[in-house]
Short mmCIF file of C-alpha atoms in Angstrom, two decimals:
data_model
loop_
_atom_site.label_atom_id
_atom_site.label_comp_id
_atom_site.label_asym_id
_atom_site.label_seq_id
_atom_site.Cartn_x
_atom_site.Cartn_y
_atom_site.Cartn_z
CA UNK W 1 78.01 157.88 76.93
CA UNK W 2 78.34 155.36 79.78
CA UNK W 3 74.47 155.90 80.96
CA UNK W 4 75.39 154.10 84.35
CA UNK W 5 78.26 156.07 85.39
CA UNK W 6 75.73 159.29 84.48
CA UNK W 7 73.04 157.52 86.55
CA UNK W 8 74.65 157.19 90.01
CA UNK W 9 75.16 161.27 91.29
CA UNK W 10 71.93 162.09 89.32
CA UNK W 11 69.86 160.58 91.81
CA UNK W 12 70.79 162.40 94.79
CA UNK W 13 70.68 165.67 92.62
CA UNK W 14 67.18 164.28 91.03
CA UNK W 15 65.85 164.25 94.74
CA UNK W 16 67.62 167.89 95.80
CA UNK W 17 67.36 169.52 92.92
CA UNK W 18 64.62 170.89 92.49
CA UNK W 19 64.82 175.00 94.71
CA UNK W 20 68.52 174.34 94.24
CA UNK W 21 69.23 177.39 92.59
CA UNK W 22 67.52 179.72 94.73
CA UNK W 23 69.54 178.50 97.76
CA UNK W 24 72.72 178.00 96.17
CA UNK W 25 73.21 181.58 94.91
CA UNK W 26 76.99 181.62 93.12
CA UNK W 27 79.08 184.35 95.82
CA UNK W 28 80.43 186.49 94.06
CA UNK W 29 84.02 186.38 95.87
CA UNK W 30 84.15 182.76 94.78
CA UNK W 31 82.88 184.09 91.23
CA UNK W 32 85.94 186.13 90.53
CA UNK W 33 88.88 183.74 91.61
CA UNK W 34 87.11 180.82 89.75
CA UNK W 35 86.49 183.51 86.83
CA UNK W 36 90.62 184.68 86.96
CA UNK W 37 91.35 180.90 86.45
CA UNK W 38 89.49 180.73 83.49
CA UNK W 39 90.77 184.00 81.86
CA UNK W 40 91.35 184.00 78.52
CA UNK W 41 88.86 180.33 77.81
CA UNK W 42 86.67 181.07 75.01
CA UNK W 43 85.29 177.77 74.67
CA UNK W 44 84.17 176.28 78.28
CA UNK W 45 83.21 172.81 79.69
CA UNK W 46 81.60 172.70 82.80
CA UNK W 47 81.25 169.27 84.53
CA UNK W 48 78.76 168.81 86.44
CA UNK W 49 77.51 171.82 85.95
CA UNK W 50 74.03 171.63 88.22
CA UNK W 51 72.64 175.19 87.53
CA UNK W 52 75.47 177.23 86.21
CA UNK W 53 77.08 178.75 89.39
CA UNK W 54 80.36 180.34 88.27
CA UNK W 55 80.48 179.94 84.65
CA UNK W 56 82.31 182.73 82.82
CA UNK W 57 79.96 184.98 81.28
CA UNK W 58 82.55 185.99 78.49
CA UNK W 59 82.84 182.23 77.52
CA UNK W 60 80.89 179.99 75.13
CA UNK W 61 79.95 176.83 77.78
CA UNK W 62 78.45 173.41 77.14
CA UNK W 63 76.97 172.39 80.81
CA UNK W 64 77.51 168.79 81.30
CA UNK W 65 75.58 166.78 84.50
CA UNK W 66 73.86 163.47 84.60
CA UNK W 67 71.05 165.27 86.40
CA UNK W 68 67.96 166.28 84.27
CA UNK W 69 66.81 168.01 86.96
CA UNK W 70 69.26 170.33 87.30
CA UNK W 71 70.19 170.20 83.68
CA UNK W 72 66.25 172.05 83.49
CA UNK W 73 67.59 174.56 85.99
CA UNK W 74 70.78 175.63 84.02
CA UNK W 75 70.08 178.65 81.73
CA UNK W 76 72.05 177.75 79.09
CA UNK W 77 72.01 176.98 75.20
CA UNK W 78 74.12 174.23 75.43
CA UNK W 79 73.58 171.25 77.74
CA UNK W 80 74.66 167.74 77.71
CA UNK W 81 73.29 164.83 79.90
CA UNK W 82 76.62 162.97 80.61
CA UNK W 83 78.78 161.56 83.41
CA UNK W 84 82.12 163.13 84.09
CA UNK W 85 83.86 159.07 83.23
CA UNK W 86 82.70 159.44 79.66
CA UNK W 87 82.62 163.55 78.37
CA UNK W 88 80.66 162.51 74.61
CA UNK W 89 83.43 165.40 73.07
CA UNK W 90 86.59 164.83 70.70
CA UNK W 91 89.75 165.35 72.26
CA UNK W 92 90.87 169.31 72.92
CA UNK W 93 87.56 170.29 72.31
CA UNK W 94 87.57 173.62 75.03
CA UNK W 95 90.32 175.80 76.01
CA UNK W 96 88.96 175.09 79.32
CA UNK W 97 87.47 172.49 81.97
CA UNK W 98 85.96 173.31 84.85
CA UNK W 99 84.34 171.43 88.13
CA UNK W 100 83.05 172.77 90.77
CA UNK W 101 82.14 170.74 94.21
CA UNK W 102 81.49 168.00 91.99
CA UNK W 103 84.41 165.43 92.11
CA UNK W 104 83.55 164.11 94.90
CA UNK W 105 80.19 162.56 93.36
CA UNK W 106 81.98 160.88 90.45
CA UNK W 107 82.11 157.29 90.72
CA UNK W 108 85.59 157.02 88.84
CA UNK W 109 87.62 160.36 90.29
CA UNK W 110 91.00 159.44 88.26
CA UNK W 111 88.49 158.42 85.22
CA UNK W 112 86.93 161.99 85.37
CA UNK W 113 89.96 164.21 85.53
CA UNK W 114 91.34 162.33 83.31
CA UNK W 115 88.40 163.16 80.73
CA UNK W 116 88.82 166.84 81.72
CA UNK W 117 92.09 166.82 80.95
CA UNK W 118 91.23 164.88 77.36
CA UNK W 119 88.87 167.35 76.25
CA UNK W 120 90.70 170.46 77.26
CA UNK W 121 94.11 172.23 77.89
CA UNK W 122 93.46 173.81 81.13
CA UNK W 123 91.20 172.38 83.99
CA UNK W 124 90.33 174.11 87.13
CA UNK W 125 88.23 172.22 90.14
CA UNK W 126 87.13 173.73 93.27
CA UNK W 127 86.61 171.27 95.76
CA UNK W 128 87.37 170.44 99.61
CA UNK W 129 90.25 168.92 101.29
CA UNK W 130 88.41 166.36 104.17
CA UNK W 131 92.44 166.41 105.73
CA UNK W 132 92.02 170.06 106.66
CA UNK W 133 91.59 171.24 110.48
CA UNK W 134 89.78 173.17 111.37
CA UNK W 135 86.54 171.46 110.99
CA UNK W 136 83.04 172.70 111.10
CA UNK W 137 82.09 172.92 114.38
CA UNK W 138 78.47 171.83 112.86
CA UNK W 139 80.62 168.16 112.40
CA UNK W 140 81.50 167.91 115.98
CA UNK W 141 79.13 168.98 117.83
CA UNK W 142 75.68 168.12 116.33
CA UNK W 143 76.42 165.79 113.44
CA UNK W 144 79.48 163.71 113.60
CA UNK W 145 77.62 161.58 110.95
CA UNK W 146 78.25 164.30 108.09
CA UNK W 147 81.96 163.99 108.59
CA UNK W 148 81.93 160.16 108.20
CA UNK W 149 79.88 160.32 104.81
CA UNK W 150 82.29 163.08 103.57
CA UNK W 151 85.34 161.21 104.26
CA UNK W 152 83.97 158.67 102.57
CA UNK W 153 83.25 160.45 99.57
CA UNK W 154 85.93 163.35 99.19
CA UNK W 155 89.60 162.65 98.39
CA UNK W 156 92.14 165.11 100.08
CA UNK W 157 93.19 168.08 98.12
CA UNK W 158 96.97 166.52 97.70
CA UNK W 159 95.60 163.42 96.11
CA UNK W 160 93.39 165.38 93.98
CA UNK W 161 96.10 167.71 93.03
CA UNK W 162 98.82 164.83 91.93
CA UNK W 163 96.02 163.14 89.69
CA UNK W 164 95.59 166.29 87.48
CA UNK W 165 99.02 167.67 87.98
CA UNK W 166 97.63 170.48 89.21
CA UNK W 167 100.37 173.45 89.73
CA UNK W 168 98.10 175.66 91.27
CA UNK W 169 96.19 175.02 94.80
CA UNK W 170 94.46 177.89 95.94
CA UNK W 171 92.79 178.05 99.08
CA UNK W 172 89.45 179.97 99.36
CA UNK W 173 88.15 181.05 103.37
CA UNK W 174 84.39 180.96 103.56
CA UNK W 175 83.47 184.77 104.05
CA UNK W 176 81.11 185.26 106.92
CA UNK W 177 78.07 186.60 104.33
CA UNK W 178 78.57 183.95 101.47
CA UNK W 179 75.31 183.49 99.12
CA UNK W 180 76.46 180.08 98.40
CA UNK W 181 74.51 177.79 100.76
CA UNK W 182 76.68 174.75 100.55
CA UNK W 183 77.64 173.19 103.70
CA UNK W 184 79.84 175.59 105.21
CA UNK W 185 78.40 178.61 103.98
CA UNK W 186 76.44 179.61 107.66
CA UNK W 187 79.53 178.86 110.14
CA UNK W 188 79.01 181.99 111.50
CA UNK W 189 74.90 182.01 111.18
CA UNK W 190 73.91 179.05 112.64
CA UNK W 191 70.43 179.76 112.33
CA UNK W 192 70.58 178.52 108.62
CA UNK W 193 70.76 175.39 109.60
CA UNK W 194 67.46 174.87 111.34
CA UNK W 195 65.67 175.43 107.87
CA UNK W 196 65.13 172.53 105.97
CA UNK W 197 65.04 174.20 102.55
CA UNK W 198 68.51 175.12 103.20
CA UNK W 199 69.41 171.66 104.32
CA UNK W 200 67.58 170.07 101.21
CA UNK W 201 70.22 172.25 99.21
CA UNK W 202 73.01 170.21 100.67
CA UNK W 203 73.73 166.62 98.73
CA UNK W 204 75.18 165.94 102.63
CA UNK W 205 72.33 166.69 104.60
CA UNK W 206 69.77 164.78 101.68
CA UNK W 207 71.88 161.43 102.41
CA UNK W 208 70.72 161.61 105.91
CA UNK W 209 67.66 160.25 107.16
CA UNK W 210 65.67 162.55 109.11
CA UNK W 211 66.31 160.47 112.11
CA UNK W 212 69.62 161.14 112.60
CA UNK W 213 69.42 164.77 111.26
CA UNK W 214 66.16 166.11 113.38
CA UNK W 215 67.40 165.44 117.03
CA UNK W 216 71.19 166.87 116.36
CA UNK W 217 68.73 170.04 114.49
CA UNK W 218 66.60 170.14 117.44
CA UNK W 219 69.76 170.15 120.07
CA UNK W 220 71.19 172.87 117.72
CA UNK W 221 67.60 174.80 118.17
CA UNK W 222 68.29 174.33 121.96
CA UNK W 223 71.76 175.80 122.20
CA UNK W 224 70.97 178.77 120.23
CA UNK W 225 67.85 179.53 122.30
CA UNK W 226 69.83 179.23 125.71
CA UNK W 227 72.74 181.29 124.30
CA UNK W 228 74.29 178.08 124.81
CA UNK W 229 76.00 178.48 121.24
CA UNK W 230 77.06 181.96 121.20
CA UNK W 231 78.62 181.16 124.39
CA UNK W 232 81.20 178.73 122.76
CA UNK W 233 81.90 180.52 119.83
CA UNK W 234 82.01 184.29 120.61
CA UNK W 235 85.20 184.36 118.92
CA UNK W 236 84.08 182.42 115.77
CA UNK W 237 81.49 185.00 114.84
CA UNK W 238 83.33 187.75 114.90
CA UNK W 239 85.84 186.05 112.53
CA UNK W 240 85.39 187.97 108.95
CA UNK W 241 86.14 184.55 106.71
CA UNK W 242 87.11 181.04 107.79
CA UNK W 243 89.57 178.66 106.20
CA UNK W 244 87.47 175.39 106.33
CA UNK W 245 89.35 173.53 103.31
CA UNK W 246 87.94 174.70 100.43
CA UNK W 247 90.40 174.83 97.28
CA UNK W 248 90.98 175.73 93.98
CA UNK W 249 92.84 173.96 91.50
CA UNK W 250 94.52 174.44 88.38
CA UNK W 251 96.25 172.59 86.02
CA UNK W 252 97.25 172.77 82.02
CA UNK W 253 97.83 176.05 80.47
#
């Protein structure tokens, strides 16, 4: 195993990790398209596997992260301390790899698919396309920051899709009651936002320092006590699901 490559996205998830799963509840929505990808796997690789959202529950998976801390949150039999560059398993091992909101923490993106594609015949990664418009109003308004450090770490969808020959691209709108507190998952409850257990669930909002984060919370605390926010997006929340870029991908057979 190449213990550095494992050793640079555990550290943000060693700091994070520990509440993650009781914030970052797997939607159930984003359960069954990521569950008809993998139809038919029997044997099941799941990189970067944090706690176990969204693993098939009719499949035998091995969890692979370089976190240990979230590695002790996963409630499975089989777990593997390993970076996505360097998957410790013999060529077609699985029937299936999968990868969810995780790419974008490898250090080596090509190097990773490329091992998911090694080790199995079919792959399928969700993940989110930093080209796509709309954006979260969150970015503009309060924290312009977040976009910069997710452009910088996110590849667009298209360039992700070319690397694993993907011929499937899927795109998945956030419903307005998702359980899945990732980023995006309270456009339309911006309340969320002003907890900090929520934000601790977000690898985003953890590579912040609190002194950019706590004013653009506090003006967000502001607006929604004037009415200031409802004002400017009446229309938003009575939206049922938004399309904020979030894909998924398949490739192989």
């Amino acid at each position: 195993m190449d213990t550095a490559a494992a050793d640079r996205p555990s550290a943000t998830y060693d700091r994070i990790g520990r509440g993650y799963s009781e914030i970052r509840r797997p939607d159930p929505r984003l359960n069954a398209l990521i569950g008809q990808a993998l139809e038919g796997a029997c044997a099941v690789v799941n990189v970067g596997a944090g706690a176990g959202s969204y693993e098939p529950e009719d499949a035998d998976v091995t969890a692979v992260d370089p976190s240990q801390v979230m590695l002790d949150q996963h409630p499975g039999a089989k777990k593997v301390r390993a970076g996505a560059e360097a998957l410790p398993f013999p060529d077609g091992s699985f029937d299936a790899a999968m990868a969810v909101l995780t790419v974008h923490h490898w250090a080596d993106l090509n190097r990773g698919l490329g091992e998911m594609r090694r080790v199995a015949r079919r792959q399928v990664v969700f993940t989110w396309d930093p080209t796509h418009r709309p954006e979260l109003w969150l970015l503009e308004e309060y924290l312009p920051e977040i976009r910069e450090l997710d452009h910088a770490r996110f590849t667009p969808v298209a360039e992700v899709a070319d690397a694993l020959d993907a011929h499937t691209v899927t795109p998945f709108p956030i419903p307005h009651d998702f359980t899945d507190g990732f980023q995006c998952a309270y456009w339309s409850r911006p309340e969320f936002y002003l907890d900090p257990v929520i934000r601790r669930a977000s690898s985003t909002f953890a590579q912040l320092p609190p002194s950019v984060v706590e004013p653009a919370i506090a003006r967000l605390r502001a607006d929604l006590d004037s009415g200031a926010w409802h004002r400017r997006h009446a229309d938003l929340v009575r939206e049922q699901s938004m399309d904020y870029g979030y894909r998924l991908l398949i490739a192989g057979t």
